[in-house]
Amino acid sequence: MKFVFQPLIDLRNKTLLGFEALTRFDDGRGPQEHFSQARAEGRIVELELEAIQGILDASRELPDEYLVTLNASGPTIEAFAASAMKLDERLVWGLELNEESEPCSSGRARQYADTLGCLLLIDDAGVAYANRERIECLHPDIVKLDRSMIINYESSAEVRGMVANLLEAARETGARTLAEGIETPEHIELVDRLGFSYAQGFYYSRGLPVAELAGAMRELNRRVGIDTPGF
């Protein structure tokens, strides 16, 4: 198991907000396959906690004050809150509630995030259980719209309706919004028009090991003018 960090961009200030920490495996199988298998075998909490500990270790080399987000299921967030794992106080931490976490196991995610001193994010809004009801119930700090919402926005009236509904729920609960899957300048124009706060995607950078971030962030500043303090 190894870990990479994908930049999160503040669209208003054109500044690096932080990173989503992502897990990678060396056996050729994608992370979704690993985590889906673990869920089916009843060991999702064990695997996600192992990943969280690895991310905590890898993030020690990041510059101070950046946001680092961790993707986890509802039961794992509960287990993490009860664990002895220590968050690096130099950084700002966010818990991304996985879209496949059933409502019955996720209702106290807001409480657990507050206990840990973390931001709460709804991951992949528009997919599975990551819907308007979840936003209204949990009052997250950030709602991340799934990449399919951005990629299919212009071609699908259904998707446009879903996006409008999710953005309305975010506004009503005071949450900021993050667009995933940004790949082109046209995507940038779209999310700017829709009023997103933050963005993430290959347009900025793929996920990278910590050792490669300094050079990549300098290149990001040169290429699209994103301010990357600390790099």
Coordinates of N, CA and C in Angstrom, one line a residue, residues 76-216:
T76 N -15.8 3.4 9.7 CA -14.4 3.7 9.9 C -14.3 5.1 10.5
I77 N -15.1 6.1 10.2 CA -15.0 7.4 10.8 C -15.3 7.2 12.3
E78 N -16.3 6.4 12.7 CA -16.5 6.1 14.1 C -15.4 5.4 14.8
A79 N -14.8 4.4 14.1 CA -13.6 3.7 14.7 C -12.4 4.6 14.8
F80 N -12.2 5.5 13.8 CA -11.1 6.4 13.9 C -11.3 7.4 15.0
A81 N -12.5 7.9 15.3 CA -12.7 8.8 16.4 C -12.4 8.1 17.7
A82 N -12.6 6.8 17.8 CA -12.4 6.1 19.1 C -11.0 5.6 19.2
S83 N -10.2 5.7 18.1 CA -8.8 5.2 18.1 C -7.8 6.1 18.8
A84 N -6.6 5.6 18.9 CA -5.5 6.4 19.5 C -4.7 7.1 18.4
M85 N -5.1 7.1 17.1 CA -4.4 7.7 16.1 C -4.3 9.2 16.3
K86 N -3.2 9.8 16.1 CA -3.0 11.2 16.3 C -2.8 12.0 15.0
L87 N -3.6 13.1 14.8 CA -3.5 13.9 13.7 C -2.5 15.0 13.9
D88 N -1.7 15.2 12.8 CA -0.6 16.2 12.8 C -1.3 17.6 12.9
E89 N -1.0 18.3 14.0 CA -1.6 19.6 14.2 C -1.1 20.7 13.3
R90 N -0.1 20.4 12.5 CA 0.4 21.4 11.6 C -0.6 21.6 10.4
L91 N -1.4 20.5 10.2 CA -2.2 20.5 9.0 C -3.7 20.6 9.4
V92 N -4.5 20.9 8.4 CA -6.0 20.9 8.6 C -6.5 19.6 8.0
W93 N -7.4 18.9 8.7 CA -7.8 17.6 8.3 C -9.3 17.6 7.9
G94 N -9.6 16.8 6.9 CA -11.0 16.6 6.5 C -11.3 15.1 6.3
L95 N -12.5 14.7 6.7 CA -12.9 13.4 6.5 C -14.0 13.4 5.4
E96 N -13.7 12.6 4.3 CA -14.6 12.5 3.2 C -15.5 11.2 3.4
L97 N -16.8 11.5 3.7 CA -17.7 10.3 3.9 C -18.0 9.7 2.5
N98 N -17.6 8.4 2.4 CA -17.7 7.7 1.2 C -19.2 7.6 0.7
E99 N -19.4 7.7 -0.6 CA -20.7 7.7 -1.1 C -21.5 6.4 -0.9
E100 N -20.7 5.3 -0.7 CA -21.4 4.0 -0.6 C -21.7 3.7 0.9
S101 N -21.4 4.6 1.8 CA -21.7 4.4 3.2 C -23.2 4.5 3.4
E102 N -23.9 3.5 3.9 CA -25.3 3.5 4.1 C -25.7 4.5 5.2
P103 N -26.9 5.2 5.0 CA -27.3 6.2 6.0 C -27.3 5.7 7.4
C104 N -27.7 4.4 7.7 CA -27.7 3.9 9.0 C -26.4 3.9 9.7
S105 N -25.3 3.9 8.9 CA -24.0 3.8 9.5 C -23.2 5.1 9.5
S106 N -23.9 6.2 9.0 CA -23.3 7.5 8.7 C -23.9 8.6 9.4
G107 N -25.0 8.4 10.2 CA -25.7 9.5 10.7 C -25.0 10.4 11.8
R108 N -23.9 9.8 12.4 CA -23.2 10.5 13.4 C -21.8 11.0 12.9
A109 N -21.6 11.0 11.6 CA -20.3 11.4 11.0 C -20.0 12.8 11.3
R110 N -21.0 13.7 11.4 CA -20.8 15.1 11.7 C -20.2 15.2 13.2
Q111 N -20.8 14.4 14.1 CA -20.4 14.5 15.5 C -18.9 13.9 15.6
Y112 N -18.6 12.8 14.9 CA -17.3 12.3 15.0 C -16.3 13.2 14.4
A113 N -16.6 13.9 13.3 CA -15.7 14.8 12.7 C -15.4 16.0 13.7
D114 N -16.4 16.5 14.3 CA -16.2 17.5 15.3 C -15.4 17.1 16.5
T115 N -15.6 15.9 16.9 CA -14.8 15.3 18.0 C -13.3 15.3 17.6
L116 N -13.0 14.9 16.4 CA -11.6 14.9 15.9 C -11.0 16.2 15.5
G117 N -11.9 17.2 15.5 CA -11.4 18.5 15.0 C -11.2 18.6 13.5
C118 N -12.0 17.8 12.8 CA -11.8 17.7 11.3 C -13.0 18.4 10.6
L119 N -12.8 18.8 9.4 CA -13.9 19.2 8.5 C -14.6 17.9 8.0
L120 N -15.8 18.0 7.7 CA -16.6 16.9 7.2 C -16.9 17.2 5.7
L121 N -16.6 16.2 4.8 CA -16.9 16.4 3.4 C -17.8 15.3 3.0
I122 N -18.8 15.6 2.1 CA -19.6 14.6 1.4 C -18.9 14.3 0.1
D123 N -18.4 13.0 0.0 CA -17.7 12.6 -1.2 C -18.6 12.2 -2.3
D124 N -18.3 12.5 -3.6 CA -19.0 12.0 -4.8 C -20.5 12.2 -4.8
A125 N -20.8 13.5 -4.4 CA -22.3 13.8 -4.4 C -22.9 13.6 -5.8
G126 N -24.0 13.0 -5.8 CA -24.7 12.7 -7.0 C -24.6 11.2 -7.3
V127 N -23.9 10.4 -6.5 CA -23.7 9.0 -6.7 C -24.1 8.3 -5.4
A128 N -24.8 7.1 -5.6 CA -25.2 6.2 -4.5 C -25.9 7.0 -3.4
Y129 N -25.4 7.0 -2.1 CA -26.1 7.6 -1.0 C -25.7 9.1 -0.8
A130 N -24.8 9.6 -1.6 CA -24.3 10.9 -1.5 C -25.3 11.9 -2.2
N131 N -26.5 12.1 -1.5 CA -27.6 12.8 -2.2 C -27.9 14.1 -1.3
R132 N -29.0 14.7 -1.7 CA -29.4 15.9 -1.0 C -29.8 15.6 0.4
E133 N -30.4 14.5 0.7 CA -30.8 14.2 2.0 C -29.6 14.1 2.9
R134 N -28.5 13.5 2.4 CA -27.3 13.4 3.2 C -26.7 14.8 3.5
I135 N -26.7 15.6 2.6 CA -26.2 17.0 2.8 C -27.1 17.7 3.9
E136 N -28.4 17.6 3.7 CA -29.3 18.3 4.7 C -29.2 17.7 6.1
C137 N -28.9 16.4 6.2 CA -28.8 15.7 7.5 C -27.5 16.0 8.2
L138 N -26.4 16.0 7.5 CA -25.1 16.1 8.1 C -24.5 17.5 8.1
H139 N -25.0 18.4 7.4 CA -24.4 19.8 7.3 C -22.9 19.7 7.2
P140 N -22.4 19.2 6.1 CA -21.0 19.1 5.9 C -20.3 20.5 5.7
D141 N -19.0 20.5 5.8 CA -18.3 21.7 5.5 C -18.1 21.9 4.0
I142 N -17.9 20.8 3.3 CA -17.7 20.8 1.9 C -18.4 19.7 1.2
V143 N -19.1 20.0 0.1 CA -19.8 19.0 -0.7 C -18.9 18.8 -2.0
K144 N -18.5 17.6 -2.3 CA -17.7 17.3 -3.5 C -18.6 16.6 -4.5
L145 N -18.8 17.3 -5.6 CA -19.7 16.7 -6.6 C -18.8 15.7 -7.5
D146 N -19.4 14.5 -7.7 CA -18.7 13.5 -8.4 C -18.3 14.0 -9.8
R147 N -17.2 13.4 -10.3 CA -16.7 13.9 -11.6 C -17.7 13.7 -12.7
S148 N -18.6 12.7 -12.6 CA -19.6 12.4 -13.6 C -20.6 13.6 -13.8
M149 N -20.8 14.4 -12.7 CA -21.6 15.5 -12.7 C -21.1 16.6 -13.6
I150 N -19.7 16.7 -13.6 CA -19.1 17.8 -14.4 C -18.9 17.3 -15.8
I151 N -18.5 16.1 -16.0 CA -18.2 15.6 -17.4 C -19.5 15.5 -18.2
N152 N -20.6 15.2 -17.6 CA -21.8 15.0 -18.3 C -22.8 16.2 -18.2
Y153 N -22.4 17.3 -17.6 CA -23.3 18.4 -17.3 C -23.9 18.9 -18.6
E154 N -23.1 19.2 -19.6 CA -23.6 19.9 -20.8 C -24.4 19.0 -21.7
S155 N -24.2 17.7 -21.6 CA -24.9 16.8 -22.5 C -26.2 16.1 -21.9
S156 N -26.4 16.4 -20.6 CA -27.5 15.7 -19.9 C -28.4 16.6 -19.1
A157 N -29.6 16.8 -19.5 CA -30.6 17.6 -18.7 C -30.8 17.0 -17.3
E158 N -30.8 15.7 -17.2 CA -30.9 15.0 -15.9 C -29.8 15.4 -15.0
V159 N -28.6 15.4 -15.5 CA -27.4 15.7 -14.7 C -27.5 17.2 -14.3
R160 N -27.9 18.0 -15.2 CA -28.0 19.5 -14.8 C -29.0 19.7 -13.7
G161 N -30.1 18.9 -13.7 CA -31.0 19.0 -12.6 C -30.5 18.5 -11.3
M162 N -29.7 17.4 -11.4 CA -29.1 16.9 -10.2 C -28.1 17.9 -9.6
V163 N -27.3 18.5 -10.5 CA -26.3 19.5 -10.0 C -27.0 20.6 -9.3
A164 N -28.0 21.2 -10.0 CA -28.7 22.3 -9.4 C -29.3 21.9 -8.0
N165 N -29.8 20.7 -7.9 CA -30.4 20.3 -6.6 C -29.3 20.2 -5.5
L166 N -28.2 19.6 -5.9 CA -27.1 19.5 -4.9 C -26.5 20.8 -4.5
L167 N -26.3 21.7 -5.5 CA -25.8 23.0 -5.2 C -26.7 23.8 -4.3
E168 N -28.0 23.6 -4.5 CA -29.0 24.3 -3.7 C -28.9 23.8 -2.2
A169 N -28.8 22.5 -2.1 CA -28.7 21.9 -0.7 C -27.4 22.4 0.0
A170 N -26.3 22.5 -0.8 CA -25.1 23.0 -0.2 C -25.2 24.4 0.3
R171 N -25.8 25.3 -0.5 CA -26.0 26.7 -0.2 C -26.9 26.8 1.1
E172 N -28.0 26.0 1.1 CA -28.9 26.1 2.2 C -28.3 25.6 3.6
T173 N -27.3 24.7 3.5 CA -26.7 24.2 4.7 C -25.4 25.0 5.0
G174 N -25.0 25.9 4.2 CA -23.8 26.7 4.4 C -22.5 26.0 4.0
A175 N -22.6 24.9 3.2 CA -21.4 24.1 2.8 C -20.8 24.8 1.6
R176 N -19.5 24.7 1.5 CA -18.8 25.1 0.3 C -18.8 23.9 -0.7
T177 N -18.5 24.1 -2.0 CA -18.6 23.1 -3.0 C -17.3 22.9 -3.7
L178 N -17.1 21.6 -4.0 CA -15.8 21.3 -4.8 C -16.2 20.4 -6.0
A179 N -15.7 20.8 -7.1 CA -16.0 20.0 -8.4 C -14.8 19.0 -8.6
E180 N -15.2 17.8 -8.7 CA -14.2 16.8 -9.1 C -14.1 16.6 -10.6
G181 N -13.0 16.0 -11.1 CA -13.0 15.6 -12.5 C -12.7 16.7 -13.4
I182 N -12.0 17.8 -13.0 CA -11.7 18.9 -13.8 C -10.6 18.5 -14.8
E183 N -10.8 18.5 -16.1 CA -9.8 18.0 -17.0 C -9.5 19.0 -18.1
T184 N -10.4 20.0 -18.3 CA -10.2 20.9 -19.5 C -10.5 22.4 -19.1
P185 N -10.0 23.3 -19.9 CA -10.4 24.7 -19.6 C -11.9 24.9 -19.6
E186 N -12.6 24.1 -20.4 CA -14.1 24.3 -20.5 C -14.7 23.9 -19.1
H187 N -14.1 22.9 -18.5 CA -14.6 22.5 -17.2 C -14.4 23.6 -16.2
I188 N -13.3 24.3 -16.3 CA -13.0 25.5 -15.4 C -14.0 26.5 -15.6
E189 N -14.4 26.8 -16.9 CA -15.4 27.8 -17.2 C -16.7 27.4 -16.6
L190 N -17.1 26.1 -16.7 CA -18.3 25.6 -16.2 C -18.4 25.8 -14.7
V191 N -17.4 25.3 -13.9 CA -17.5 25.4 -12.5 C -17.5 26.8 -12.0
D192 N -16.8 27.7 -12.7 CA -16.8 29.1 -12.3 C -18.2 29.7 -12.5
R193 N -18.8 29.4 -13.6 CA -20.2 29.8 -13.9 C -21.2 29.3 -12.8
L194 N -21.0 28.1 -12.4 CA -21.9 27.5 -11.4 C -21.6 27.9 -10.0
G195 N -20.5 28.6 -9.8 CA -20.2 29.2 -8.4 C -19.5 28.2 -7.5
F196 N -18.8 27.2 -8.0 CA -18.0 26.3 -7.1 C -16.9 27.1 -6.4
S197 N -16.7 26.6 -5.1 CA -15.6 27.2 -4.4 C -14.2 26.6 -4.7
Y198 N -14.2 25.3 -4.9 CA -13.0 24.5 -5.1 C -13.0 23.6 -6.2
A199 N -11.9 23.1 -6.7 CA -11.8 22.1 -7.8 C -10.7 21.2 -7.6
Q200 N -10.8 20.0 -8.3 CA -9.8 19.0 -8.3 C -9.8 18.2 -9.6
G201 N -8.7 17.8 -10.1 CA -8.7 17.0 -11.3 C -7.4 17.0 -12.1
F202 N -7.4 16.2 -13.1 CA -6.1 16.1 -13.9 C -5.7 17.4 -14.6
Y203 N -6.6 18.3 -14.8 CA -6.3 19.6 -15.3 C -5.2 20.3 -14.5
Y204 N -5.2 20.0 -13.2 CA -4.3 20.6 -12.2 C -3.1 19.6 -12.0
S205 N -3.5 18.4 -11.6 CA -2.4 17.3 -11.4 C -3.1 16.0 -11.1
R206 N -2.5 14.9 -11.4 CA -2.9 13.6 -10.9 C -2.3 13.5 -9.5
G207 N -2.7 12.5 -8.8 CA -2.2 12.2 -7.4 C -0.7 11.9 -7.5
L208 N 0.1 12.4 -6.6 CA 1.5 12.2 -6.7 C 2.1 11.9 -5.3
P209 N 3.2 11.1 -5.3 CA 3.8 10.9 -4.0 C 4.4 12.2 -3.4
V210 N 4.5 12.2 -2.1 CA 5.0 13.5 -1.5 C 6.3 14.0 -2.1
A211 N 7.2 13.0 -2.4 CA 8.5 13.4 -2.9 C 8.4 14.1 -4.3
E212 N 7.3 14.0 -5.0 CA 7.2 14.6 -6.3 C 6.4 15.9 -6.3
L213 N 5.9 16.2 -5.1 CA 4.9 17.4 -5.1 C 5.6 18.7 -5.3
A214 N 6.8 18.9 -4.8 CA 7.4 20.2 -4.8 C 7.6 20.6 -6.3
G215 N 8.2 19.8 -7.1 CA 8.4 20.1 -8.5 C 7.0 20.3 -9.2
A216 N 6.1 19.4 -9.0 CA 4.8 19.5 -9.6 C 4.0 20.8 -9.2

